[in-house]
């Protein structure tokens, strides 16, 4: 059985106040399925590492950065506040993205892999031509992400249409350190909203190597092909219906 | 008639056939400028140039237990080989890229920050050649002599340098490389982080050593424990010999001994 905490909570809202100023911290959300239930698409080993190590690390570092931000803001230390932005964006983004990702997956017994019906299905047909065309597009874009990143199916609330977007390492980013702390803005954990303020993520697929390497090595296309067997379209439909109302 | 020998994939256990000068460029020389082959079957007499996969200067199990044979088999045999094949495919399609040395190819395809698709393949081929040569069995410990002096001059102490290098690697986000470079203009050593395929050649700096911090470099051996991988690299893998040789060559291009004459 997967580890489950006793209290159900919304992971994207903070759990418990930490400092006396009432700073909220975040904690690792539960999965609604066991680590092994997504096999053979994603191995139990990967699910456990991904959830308990990688996601947890983002949360830990996010909380740390928030604490430091809080302290710096209280002191009026503007340069520290600015320096912390990249850590917040990266770790906070990692937390946001992975929280969505766990809900995007479901074992077959819970409807994983079953294509959407209803309004989302209609929207996919009208935006992409067919369900198969959407899958193909997402697989192609996901495979093309260089380095680390995500491929998203998003709803553009402003233009009322579906889009496929990727967030990933940008080739032009670099950091030079001589004797000072680096300050860098990398996009590999950017939430979808950084690509457009009106974008709502329906589905995200993690294409960082840690998401598939132990099982698929460098054959990311195979991972992308197989993950559709455990994609939770029910969740995506719910979000779509709610956000397009 | 071919002007160079056609050199393709090498036997992993053999010597580096054809690469006489290990220090031909700053770091690895993929092959002697690539091979030429005239395609007689086509009327246009086009020339194709290609690179071969250069094997690491040690057997694939030589870095055990610090970097497993399995990792090298996949990282070199699949990832690195894949980059070489992708590069050759690109070069076959793009005549304008014919004739460049690897260093030049990287700079040209980087295109001042708007990289062409070929850049990723070219740079990753170079990066991985450089990376294998930056490690050795029985590596680690400390640099000596001139390189150590320069490190102490630019970082205060070797301990401080090591700390900064490890910190840079640990705090890099996503798929990155970390380098010790000799800055040409500033005439000093520095630590540089780059993302994806970028390397210091694009700014005309001279890499002295480098570390691959893409997840595929350490995931099979260390899973998510990137810090352990980095420390293992520093303690047991890094080749200060290779770094010293690169530094020695770099000094023919960068005058480190020039006194700073104060302007009155």
Coordinates of C-alpha atoms in Angstrom, one line a residue, chain A residues 45-46 49-50 53-54 57-58 86-87 90-91 146-148 169-182 184-186 188 208-211 213-214 217-218 220, chain B residues 70 74-75 78-79 110 113 115 117 120 154-155 164 167-168 171-176 183 186 188-196 198 203 214-217 219-220 223-224:
Chain A
X45 CA 9.9 2.1 -8.5
X46 CA 9.6 5.3 -10.6
X49 CA 11.0 7.8 -6.2
X50 CA 9.1 10.4 -8.2
X53 CA 11.9 11.9 -3.4
X54 CA 11.6 14.3 -6.2
X57 CA 12.4 17.8 -2.5
X58 CA 10.5 20.5 -4.4
X86 CA 14.3 31.7 -9.1
X87 CA 14.2 29.2 -6.2
X90 CA 11.5 26.5 -9.7
X91 CA 10.5 24.7 -6.5
X146 CA 15.2 19.3 -25.0
X147 CA 16.5 18.5 -21.6
X148 CA 13.9 18.8 -18.9
X169 CA 14.8 24.4 -20.5
X170 CA 15.6 27.3 -22.8
X171 CA 18.8 27.0 -24.7
X172 CA 19.8 30.5 -24.0
X173 CA 20.0 30.4 -20.3
X174 CA 23.3 30.5 -18.5
X175 CA 24.7 31.4 -15.1
X176 CA 28.2 32.6 -14.4
X177 CA 29.5 32.4 -10.9
X178 CA 32.7 33.9 -9.7
X179 CA 32.3 34.6 -6.1
X180 CA 28.6 35.3 -5.7
X181 CA 25.4 33.3 -5.5
X182 CA 23.9 32.7 -8.9
X184 CA 19.0 32.2 -12.7
X185 CA 15.6 31.8 -14.3
X186 CA 15.1 28.4 -15.9
X188 CA 11.9 23.5 -16.7
X208 CA 12.1 15.2 -17.1
X209 CA 14.3 12.1 -17.3
X210 CA 13.5 11.1 -13.7
X211 CA 9.9 10.5 -14.8
X213 CA 14.6 6.8 -17.1
X214 CA 14.8 3.8 -14.9
X217 CA 16.2 4.8 -20.5
X218 CA 16.5 7.4 -23.2
X220 CA 11.2 8.9 -24.2
Chain B
X70 CA 25.8 0.0 -17.1
X74 CA 23.8 3.6 -21.8
X75 CA 25.2 7.1 -21.4
X78 CA 23.1 5.1 -26.4
X79 CA 22.9 8.8 -25.6
X110 CA 24.9 28.5 -31.6
X113 CA 22.1 32.6 -28.5
X115 CA 20.8 28.1 -31.7
X117 CA 18.7 22.6 -34.4
X120 CA 22.2 20.5 -29.8
X154 CA 41.3 32.6 -8.3
X155 CA 39.3 30.8 -5.6
X164 CA 31.7 26.3 -5.1
X167 CA 27.2 24.0 -4.9
X168 CA 26.9 25.1 -8.6
X171 CA 21.7 24.1 -7.4
X172 CA 21.5 23.8 -11.1
X173 CA 17.9 23.4 -12.3
X174 CA 17.0 20.8 -14.8
X175 CA 19.4 19.4 -17.4
X176 CA 22.7 21.2 -17.0
X183 CA 38.0 33.0 -19.0
X186 CA 39.4 38.2 -17.6
X188 CA 41.2 33.9 -14.6
X189 CA 39.4 30.6 -13.7
X190 CA 35.7 30.6 -13.1
X191 CA 32.9 28.1 -12.5
X192 CA 30.1 28.2 -15.1
X193 CA 26.7 26.5 -15.2
X194 CA 25.1 26.0 -18.6
X195 CA 21.8 24.4 -19.5
X196 CA 21.1 21.7 -22.0
X198 CA 25.5 24.9 -24.1
X203 CA 31.7 32.5 -25.4
X214 CA 21.6 15.8 -16.7
X215 CA 19.6 13.2 -14.8
X216 CA 20.7 10.5 -17.3
X217 CA 24.2 10.9 -16.1
X219 CA 20.1 8.3 -12.4
X220 CA 20.9 4.6 -12.8
X223 CA 18.6 7.7 -8.5
X224 CA 17.7 11.2 -7.3

